[in-house]
Tab-separated table of C-alpha atoms and ligand atoms in Angstrom:
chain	number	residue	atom	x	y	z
A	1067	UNK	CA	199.555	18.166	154.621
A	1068	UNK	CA	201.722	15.840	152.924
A	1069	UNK	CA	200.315	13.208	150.453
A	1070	UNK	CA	202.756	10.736	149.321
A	1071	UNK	CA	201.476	7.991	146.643
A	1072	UNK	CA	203.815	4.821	146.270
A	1073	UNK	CA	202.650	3.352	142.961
A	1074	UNK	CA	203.760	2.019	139.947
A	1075	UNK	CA	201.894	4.076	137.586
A	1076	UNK	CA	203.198	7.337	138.963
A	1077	UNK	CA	201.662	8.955	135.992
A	1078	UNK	CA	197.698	8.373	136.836
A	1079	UNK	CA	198.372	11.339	139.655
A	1080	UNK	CA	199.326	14.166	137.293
A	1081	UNK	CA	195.935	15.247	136.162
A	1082	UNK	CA	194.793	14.739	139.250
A	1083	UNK	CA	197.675	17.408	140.615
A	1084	UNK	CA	196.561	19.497	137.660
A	1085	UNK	CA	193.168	21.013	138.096
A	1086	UNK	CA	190.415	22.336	140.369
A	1087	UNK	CA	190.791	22.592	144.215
A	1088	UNK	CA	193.548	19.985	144.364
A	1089	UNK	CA	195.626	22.440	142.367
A	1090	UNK	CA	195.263	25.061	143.689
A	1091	UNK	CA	195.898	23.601	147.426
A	1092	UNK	CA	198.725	22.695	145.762
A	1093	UNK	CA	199.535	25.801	144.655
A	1094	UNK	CA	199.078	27.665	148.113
A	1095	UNK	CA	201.407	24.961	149.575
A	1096	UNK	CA	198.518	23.729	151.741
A	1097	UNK	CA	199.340	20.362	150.788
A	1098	UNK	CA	201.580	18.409	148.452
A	1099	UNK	CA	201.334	15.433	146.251
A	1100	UNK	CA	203.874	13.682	145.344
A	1101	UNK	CA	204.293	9.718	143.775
A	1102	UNK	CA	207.221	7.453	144.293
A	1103	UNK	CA	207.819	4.800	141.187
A	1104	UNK	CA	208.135	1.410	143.440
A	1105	UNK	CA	209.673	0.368	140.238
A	1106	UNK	CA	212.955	2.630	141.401
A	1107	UNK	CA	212.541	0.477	144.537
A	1108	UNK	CA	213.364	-2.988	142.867
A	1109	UNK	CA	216.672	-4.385	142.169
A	1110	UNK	CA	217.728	-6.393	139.171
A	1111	UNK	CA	218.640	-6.168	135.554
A	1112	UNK	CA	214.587	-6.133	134.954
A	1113	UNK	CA	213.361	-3.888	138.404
A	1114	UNK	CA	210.762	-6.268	139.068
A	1115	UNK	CA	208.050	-5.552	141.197
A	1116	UNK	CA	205.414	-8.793	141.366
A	1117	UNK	CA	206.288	-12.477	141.507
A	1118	UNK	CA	204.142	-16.073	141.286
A	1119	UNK	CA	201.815	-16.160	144.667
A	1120	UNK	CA	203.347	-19.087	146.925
A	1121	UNK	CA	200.938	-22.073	146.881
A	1122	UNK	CA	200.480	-21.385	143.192
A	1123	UNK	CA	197.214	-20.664	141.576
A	1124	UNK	CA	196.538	-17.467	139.176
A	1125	UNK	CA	198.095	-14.029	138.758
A	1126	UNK	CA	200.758	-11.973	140.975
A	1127	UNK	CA	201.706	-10.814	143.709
A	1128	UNK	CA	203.459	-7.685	144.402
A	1129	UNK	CA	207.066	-8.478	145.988
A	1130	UNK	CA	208.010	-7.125	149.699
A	1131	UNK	CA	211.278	-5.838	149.362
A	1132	UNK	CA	210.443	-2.859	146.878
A	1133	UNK	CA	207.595	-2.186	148.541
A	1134	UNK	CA	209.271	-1.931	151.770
A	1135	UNK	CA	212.090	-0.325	150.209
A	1136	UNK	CA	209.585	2.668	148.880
A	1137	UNK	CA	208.120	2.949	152.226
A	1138	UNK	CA	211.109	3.477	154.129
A	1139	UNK	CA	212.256	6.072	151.699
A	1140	UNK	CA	208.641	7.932	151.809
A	1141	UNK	CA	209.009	7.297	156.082
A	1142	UNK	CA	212.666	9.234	155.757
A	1143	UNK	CA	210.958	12.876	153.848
A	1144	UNK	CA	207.909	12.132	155.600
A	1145	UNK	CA	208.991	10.689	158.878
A	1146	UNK	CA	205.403	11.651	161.184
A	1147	UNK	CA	203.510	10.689	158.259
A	1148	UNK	CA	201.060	7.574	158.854
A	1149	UNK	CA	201.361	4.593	156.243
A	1150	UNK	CA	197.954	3.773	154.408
A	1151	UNK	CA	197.355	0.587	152.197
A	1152	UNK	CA	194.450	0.803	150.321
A	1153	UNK	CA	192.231	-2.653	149.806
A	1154	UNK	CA	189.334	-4.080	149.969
A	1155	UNK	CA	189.498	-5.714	153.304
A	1156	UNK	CA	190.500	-1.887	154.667
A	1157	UNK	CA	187.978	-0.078	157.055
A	1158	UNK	CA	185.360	1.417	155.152
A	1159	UNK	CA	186.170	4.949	154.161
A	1160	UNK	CA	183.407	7.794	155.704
A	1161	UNK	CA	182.904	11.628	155.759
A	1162	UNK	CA	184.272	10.351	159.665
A	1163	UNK	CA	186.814	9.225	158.830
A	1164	UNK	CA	187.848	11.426	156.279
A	1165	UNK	CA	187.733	14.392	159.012
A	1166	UNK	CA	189.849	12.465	161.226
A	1167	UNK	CA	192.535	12.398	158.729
A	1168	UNK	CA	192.692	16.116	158.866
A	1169	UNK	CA	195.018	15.102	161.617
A	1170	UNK	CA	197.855	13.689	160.202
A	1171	UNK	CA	200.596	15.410	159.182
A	1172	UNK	CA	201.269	13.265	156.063
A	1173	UNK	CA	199.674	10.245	154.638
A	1174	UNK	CA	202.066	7.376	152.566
A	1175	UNK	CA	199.371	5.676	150.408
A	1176	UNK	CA	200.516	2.463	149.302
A	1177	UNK	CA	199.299	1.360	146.182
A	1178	UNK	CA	198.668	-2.094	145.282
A	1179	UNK	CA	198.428	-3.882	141.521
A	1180	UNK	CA	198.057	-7.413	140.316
A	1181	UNK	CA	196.709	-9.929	143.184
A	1182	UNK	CA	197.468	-7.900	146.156
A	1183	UNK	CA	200.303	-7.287	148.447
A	1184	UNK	CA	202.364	-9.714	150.091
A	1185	UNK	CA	201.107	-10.012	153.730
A	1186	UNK	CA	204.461	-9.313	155.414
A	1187	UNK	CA	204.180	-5.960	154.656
A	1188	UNK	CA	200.486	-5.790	156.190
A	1189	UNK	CA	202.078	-6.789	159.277
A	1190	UNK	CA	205.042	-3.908	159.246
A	1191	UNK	CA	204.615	-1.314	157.462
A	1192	UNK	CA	201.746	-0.286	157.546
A	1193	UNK	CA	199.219	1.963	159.770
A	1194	UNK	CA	196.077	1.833	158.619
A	1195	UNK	CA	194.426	-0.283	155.928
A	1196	UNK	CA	191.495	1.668	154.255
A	1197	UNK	CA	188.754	0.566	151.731
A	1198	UNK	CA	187.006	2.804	149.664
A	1199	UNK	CA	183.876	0.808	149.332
A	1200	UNK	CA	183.285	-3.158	148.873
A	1201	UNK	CA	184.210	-3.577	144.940
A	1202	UNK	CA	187.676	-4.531	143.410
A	1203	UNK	CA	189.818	-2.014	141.416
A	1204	UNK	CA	192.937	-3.072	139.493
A	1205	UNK	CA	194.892	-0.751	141.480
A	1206	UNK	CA	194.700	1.108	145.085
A	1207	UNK	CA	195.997	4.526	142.478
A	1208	UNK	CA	192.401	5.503	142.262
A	1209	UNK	CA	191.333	5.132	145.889
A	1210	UNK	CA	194.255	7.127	146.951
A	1211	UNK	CA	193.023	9.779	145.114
A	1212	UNK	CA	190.274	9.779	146.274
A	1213	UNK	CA	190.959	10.352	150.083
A	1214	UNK	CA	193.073	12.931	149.085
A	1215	UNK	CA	190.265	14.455	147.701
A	1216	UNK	CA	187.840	14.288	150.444
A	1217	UNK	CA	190.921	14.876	153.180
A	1218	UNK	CA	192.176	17.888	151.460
A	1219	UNK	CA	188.276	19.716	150.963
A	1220	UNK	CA	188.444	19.726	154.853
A	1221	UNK	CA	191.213	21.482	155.375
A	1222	UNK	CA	190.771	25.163	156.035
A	1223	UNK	CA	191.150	27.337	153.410
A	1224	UNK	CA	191.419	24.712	150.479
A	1225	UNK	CA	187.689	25.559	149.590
A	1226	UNK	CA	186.345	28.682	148.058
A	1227	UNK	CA	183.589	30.182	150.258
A	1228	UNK	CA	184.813	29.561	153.540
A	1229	UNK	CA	182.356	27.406	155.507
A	1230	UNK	CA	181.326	25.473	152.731
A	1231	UNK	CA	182.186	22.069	153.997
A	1232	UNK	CA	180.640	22.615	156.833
A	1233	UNK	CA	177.075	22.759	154.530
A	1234	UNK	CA	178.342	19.175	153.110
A	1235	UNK	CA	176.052	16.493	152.941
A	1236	UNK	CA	177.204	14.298	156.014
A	1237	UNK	CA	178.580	17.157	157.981
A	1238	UNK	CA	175.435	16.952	159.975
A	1239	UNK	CA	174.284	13.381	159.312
A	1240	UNK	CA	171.805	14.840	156.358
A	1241	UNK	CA	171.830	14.945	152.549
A	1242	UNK	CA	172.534	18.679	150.866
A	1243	UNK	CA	169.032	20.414	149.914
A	1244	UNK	CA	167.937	20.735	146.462
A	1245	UNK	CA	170.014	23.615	144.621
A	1246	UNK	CA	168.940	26.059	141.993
A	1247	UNK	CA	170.805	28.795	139.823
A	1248	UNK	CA	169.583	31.028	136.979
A	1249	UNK	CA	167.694	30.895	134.528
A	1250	UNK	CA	164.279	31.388	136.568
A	1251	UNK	CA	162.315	28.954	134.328
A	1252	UNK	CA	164.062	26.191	133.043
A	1253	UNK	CA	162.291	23.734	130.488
A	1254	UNK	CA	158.778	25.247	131.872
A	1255	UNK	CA	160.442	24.421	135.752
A	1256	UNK	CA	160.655	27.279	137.979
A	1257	UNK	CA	162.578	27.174	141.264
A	1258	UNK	CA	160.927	27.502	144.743
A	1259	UNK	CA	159.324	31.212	144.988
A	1260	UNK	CA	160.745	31.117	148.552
A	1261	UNK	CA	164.859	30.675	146.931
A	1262	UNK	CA	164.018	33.976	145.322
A	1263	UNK	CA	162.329	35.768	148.071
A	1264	UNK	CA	165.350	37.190	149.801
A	1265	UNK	CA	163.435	36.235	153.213
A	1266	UNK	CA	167.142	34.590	154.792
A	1267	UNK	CA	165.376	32.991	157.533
A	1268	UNK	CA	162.720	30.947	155.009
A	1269	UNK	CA	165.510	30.173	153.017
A	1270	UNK	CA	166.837	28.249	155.761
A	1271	UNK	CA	163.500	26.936	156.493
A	1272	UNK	CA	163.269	25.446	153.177
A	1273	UNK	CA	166.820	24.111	152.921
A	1274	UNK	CA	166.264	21.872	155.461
A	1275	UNK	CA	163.183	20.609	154.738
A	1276	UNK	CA	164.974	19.576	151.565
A	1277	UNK	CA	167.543	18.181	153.317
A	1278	UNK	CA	165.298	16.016	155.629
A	1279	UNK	CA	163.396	14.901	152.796
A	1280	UNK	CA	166.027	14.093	150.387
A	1281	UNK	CA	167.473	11.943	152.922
A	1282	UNK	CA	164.203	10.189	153.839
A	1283	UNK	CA	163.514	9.398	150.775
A	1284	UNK	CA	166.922	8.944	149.043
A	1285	UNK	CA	169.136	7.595	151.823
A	1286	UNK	CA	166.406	6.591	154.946
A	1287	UNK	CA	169.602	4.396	156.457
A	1288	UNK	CA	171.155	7.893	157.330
A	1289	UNK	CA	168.250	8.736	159.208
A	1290	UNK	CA	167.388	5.592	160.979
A	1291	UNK	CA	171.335	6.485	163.004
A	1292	UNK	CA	169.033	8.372	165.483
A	1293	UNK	CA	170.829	11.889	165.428
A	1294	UNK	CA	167.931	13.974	164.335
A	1295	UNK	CA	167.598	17.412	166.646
A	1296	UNK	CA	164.299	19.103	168.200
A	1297	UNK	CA	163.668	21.218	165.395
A	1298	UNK	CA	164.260	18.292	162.582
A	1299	UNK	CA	161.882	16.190	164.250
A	1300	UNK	CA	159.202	19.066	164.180
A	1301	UNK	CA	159.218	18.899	160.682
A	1302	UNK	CA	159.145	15.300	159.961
A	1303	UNK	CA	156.305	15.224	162.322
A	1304	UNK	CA	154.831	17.960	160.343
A	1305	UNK	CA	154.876	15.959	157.372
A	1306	UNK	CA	153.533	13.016	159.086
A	1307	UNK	CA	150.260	14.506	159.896
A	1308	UNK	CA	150.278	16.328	156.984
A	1309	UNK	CA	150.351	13.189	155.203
A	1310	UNK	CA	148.264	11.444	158.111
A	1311	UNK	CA	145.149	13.709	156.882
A	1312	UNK	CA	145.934	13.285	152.957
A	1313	UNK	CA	145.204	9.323	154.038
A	1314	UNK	CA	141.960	10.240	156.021
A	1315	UNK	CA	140.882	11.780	153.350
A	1316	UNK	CA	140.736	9.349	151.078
A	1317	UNK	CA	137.135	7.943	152.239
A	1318	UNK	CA	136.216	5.411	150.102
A	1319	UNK	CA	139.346	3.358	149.686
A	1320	UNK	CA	141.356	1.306	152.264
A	1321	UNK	CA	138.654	1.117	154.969
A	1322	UNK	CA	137.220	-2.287	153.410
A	1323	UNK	CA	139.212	-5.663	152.691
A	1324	UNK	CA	141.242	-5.903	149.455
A	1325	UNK	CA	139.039	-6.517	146.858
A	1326	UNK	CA	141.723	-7.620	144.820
A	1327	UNK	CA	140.844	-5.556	141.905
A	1328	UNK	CA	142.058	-1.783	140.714
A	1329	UNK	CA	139.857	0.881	142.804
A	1330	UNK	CA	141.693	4.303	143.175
A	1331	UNK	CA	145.527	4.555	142.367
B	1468	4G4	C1	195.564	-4.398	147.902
B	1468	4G4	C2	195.145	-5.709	147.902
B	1468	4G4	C3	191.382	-0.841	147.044
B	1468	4G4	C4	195.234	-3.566	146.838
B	1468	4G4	C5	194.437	-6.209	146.829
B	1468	4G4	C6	192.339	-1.439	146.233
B	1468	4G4	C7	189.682	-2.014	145.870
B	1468	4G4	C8	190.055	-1.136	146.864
B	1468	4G4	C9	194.514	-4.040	145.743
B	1468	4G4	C10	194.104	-5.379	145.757
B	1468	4G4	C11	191.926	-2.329	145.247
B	1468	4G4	C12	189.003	-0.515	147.746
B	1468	4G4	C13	193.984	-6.107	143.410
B	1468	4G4	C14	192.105	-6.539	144.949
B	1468	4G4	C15	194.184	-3.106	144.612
B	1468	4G4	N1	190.589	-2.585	145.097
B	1468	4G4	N2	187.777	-1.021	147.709
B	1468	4G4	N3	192.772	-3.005	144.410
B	1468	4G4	N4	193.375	-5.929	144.690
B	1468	4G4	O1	189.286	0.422	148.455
């Protein structure tokens, strides 16, 4: 897959090209990464790229023509490759979404700096507008990155153990389980006796219990989408009644009317 970033701070991708997974995809030519300078883009003595919004009021905005210029020349090495602006009023970026993207054959991220992007270039040049989450950056460099990220951790072969992204959090709706490694006690903390029983099937038990209960408590919204299966629902039921007969068994509190002062905690 082909990533191309149109930016003017060509520079913020190299580190990111330089380590971990992303490298070494890189490396195995599963995908590419490569950064156009709009700056080459813009004509004039000076190459400038942003100019006073129309209407007036405060800051820039960056100019159409090198932008479209950049895109076009991106489109011509790239030419299947969709067009992405990154901003705040994109769609909101998902694990969804970022699966779907395993699709393309390329992705032309344009980046945007000062005020925004003039909004002729919304209208023609580009595919889909994409928001990493509702906050403002100073740039769409960082959001670029990334989807790249997520994008390229889907794609087979990019990730160590094989099936690991299908274990994600998300990839089934749920949070990961807990996860322990070596030492056995840790600050006086041991792991689950189960993790170390070599008993596969409990193992699997446990992990997604975790999961279940992780994302009750941490994330309940996840939950509340209504995509639990048979077996899931056993267990939260389980730990309803389970916690159904910790409450019975607390006789002498709750059965009166609030008396308004400290009884039991
Ligand atoms: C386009 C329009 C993305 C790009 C305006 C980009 C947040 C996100 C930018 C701007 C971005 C996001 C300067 C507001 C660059 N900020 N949430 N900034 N701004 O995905």
């Amino acid at each position: 897959m082909e990533f191309i970033a149109l930016t003017i701070f060509p520079d913020l991708f190299a580190s990111f090209r330089e380590h971990g997974i992303i490298k070494r995809a890189i490396d195995r030519k599963i995908i590419s990464v490569t950064t156009l300078n709009i700056r080459d883009f813009a004509t004039g003595k000076h190459r400038v790229t942003d100019d006073r919004p129309y209407g007036g009021g405060p800051g820039m905005v960056m100019k159409p023509e090198p932008l479209a210029a950049a895109i076009r020349a991106a489109k011509s090495s790239a030419p299947s490759a969709k067009t992405v602006l990154l901003s705040p009023q994109g769609r909101a970026f998902d694990q969804k979404t970022a699966r779907e993207l395993t699709a393309c054959s390329g992705l032309i991220f344009v980046c945007g700096r000062y005020e925004g992007v003039d909004e002729r270039i919304y209208q023609n040049y580009i595919d889909l507008e994409i928001s990493i989450g509702d906050y403002v950056l100073t740039g769409g460099e960082l959001a670029a990155m990334i989807i790249i990220d997520a994008v390229t951790r889907l794609i087979p072969g990019t990730l160590g153990g094989e099936d690991s992204a299908e274990k994600d959090s998300f990839s089934d709706g749920l949070l990961e389980h807990a996860h322990y490694t070596r030492p056995p006690v840790f600050e006086d903390d041991a792991p689950p006796e189960v993790l170390l029983s070599g008993n596969h099937k409990e193992i699997e038990k446990w992990r997604l219990e975790s999961s279940l209960i992780r994302t009750l408590l941490k994330r309940r919204d996840l939950l509340e989408k209504g995509a639990l299966d048979r077996q899931e629902i056993a267990i939260l039921k389980k730990w309803c009644t389970d916690i159904e007969a910790i409450i019975r068994a607390q006789s002498s509190s709750g059965t009166g009317p609030p008396s308004g002062g400290q009884q039991k905690r």
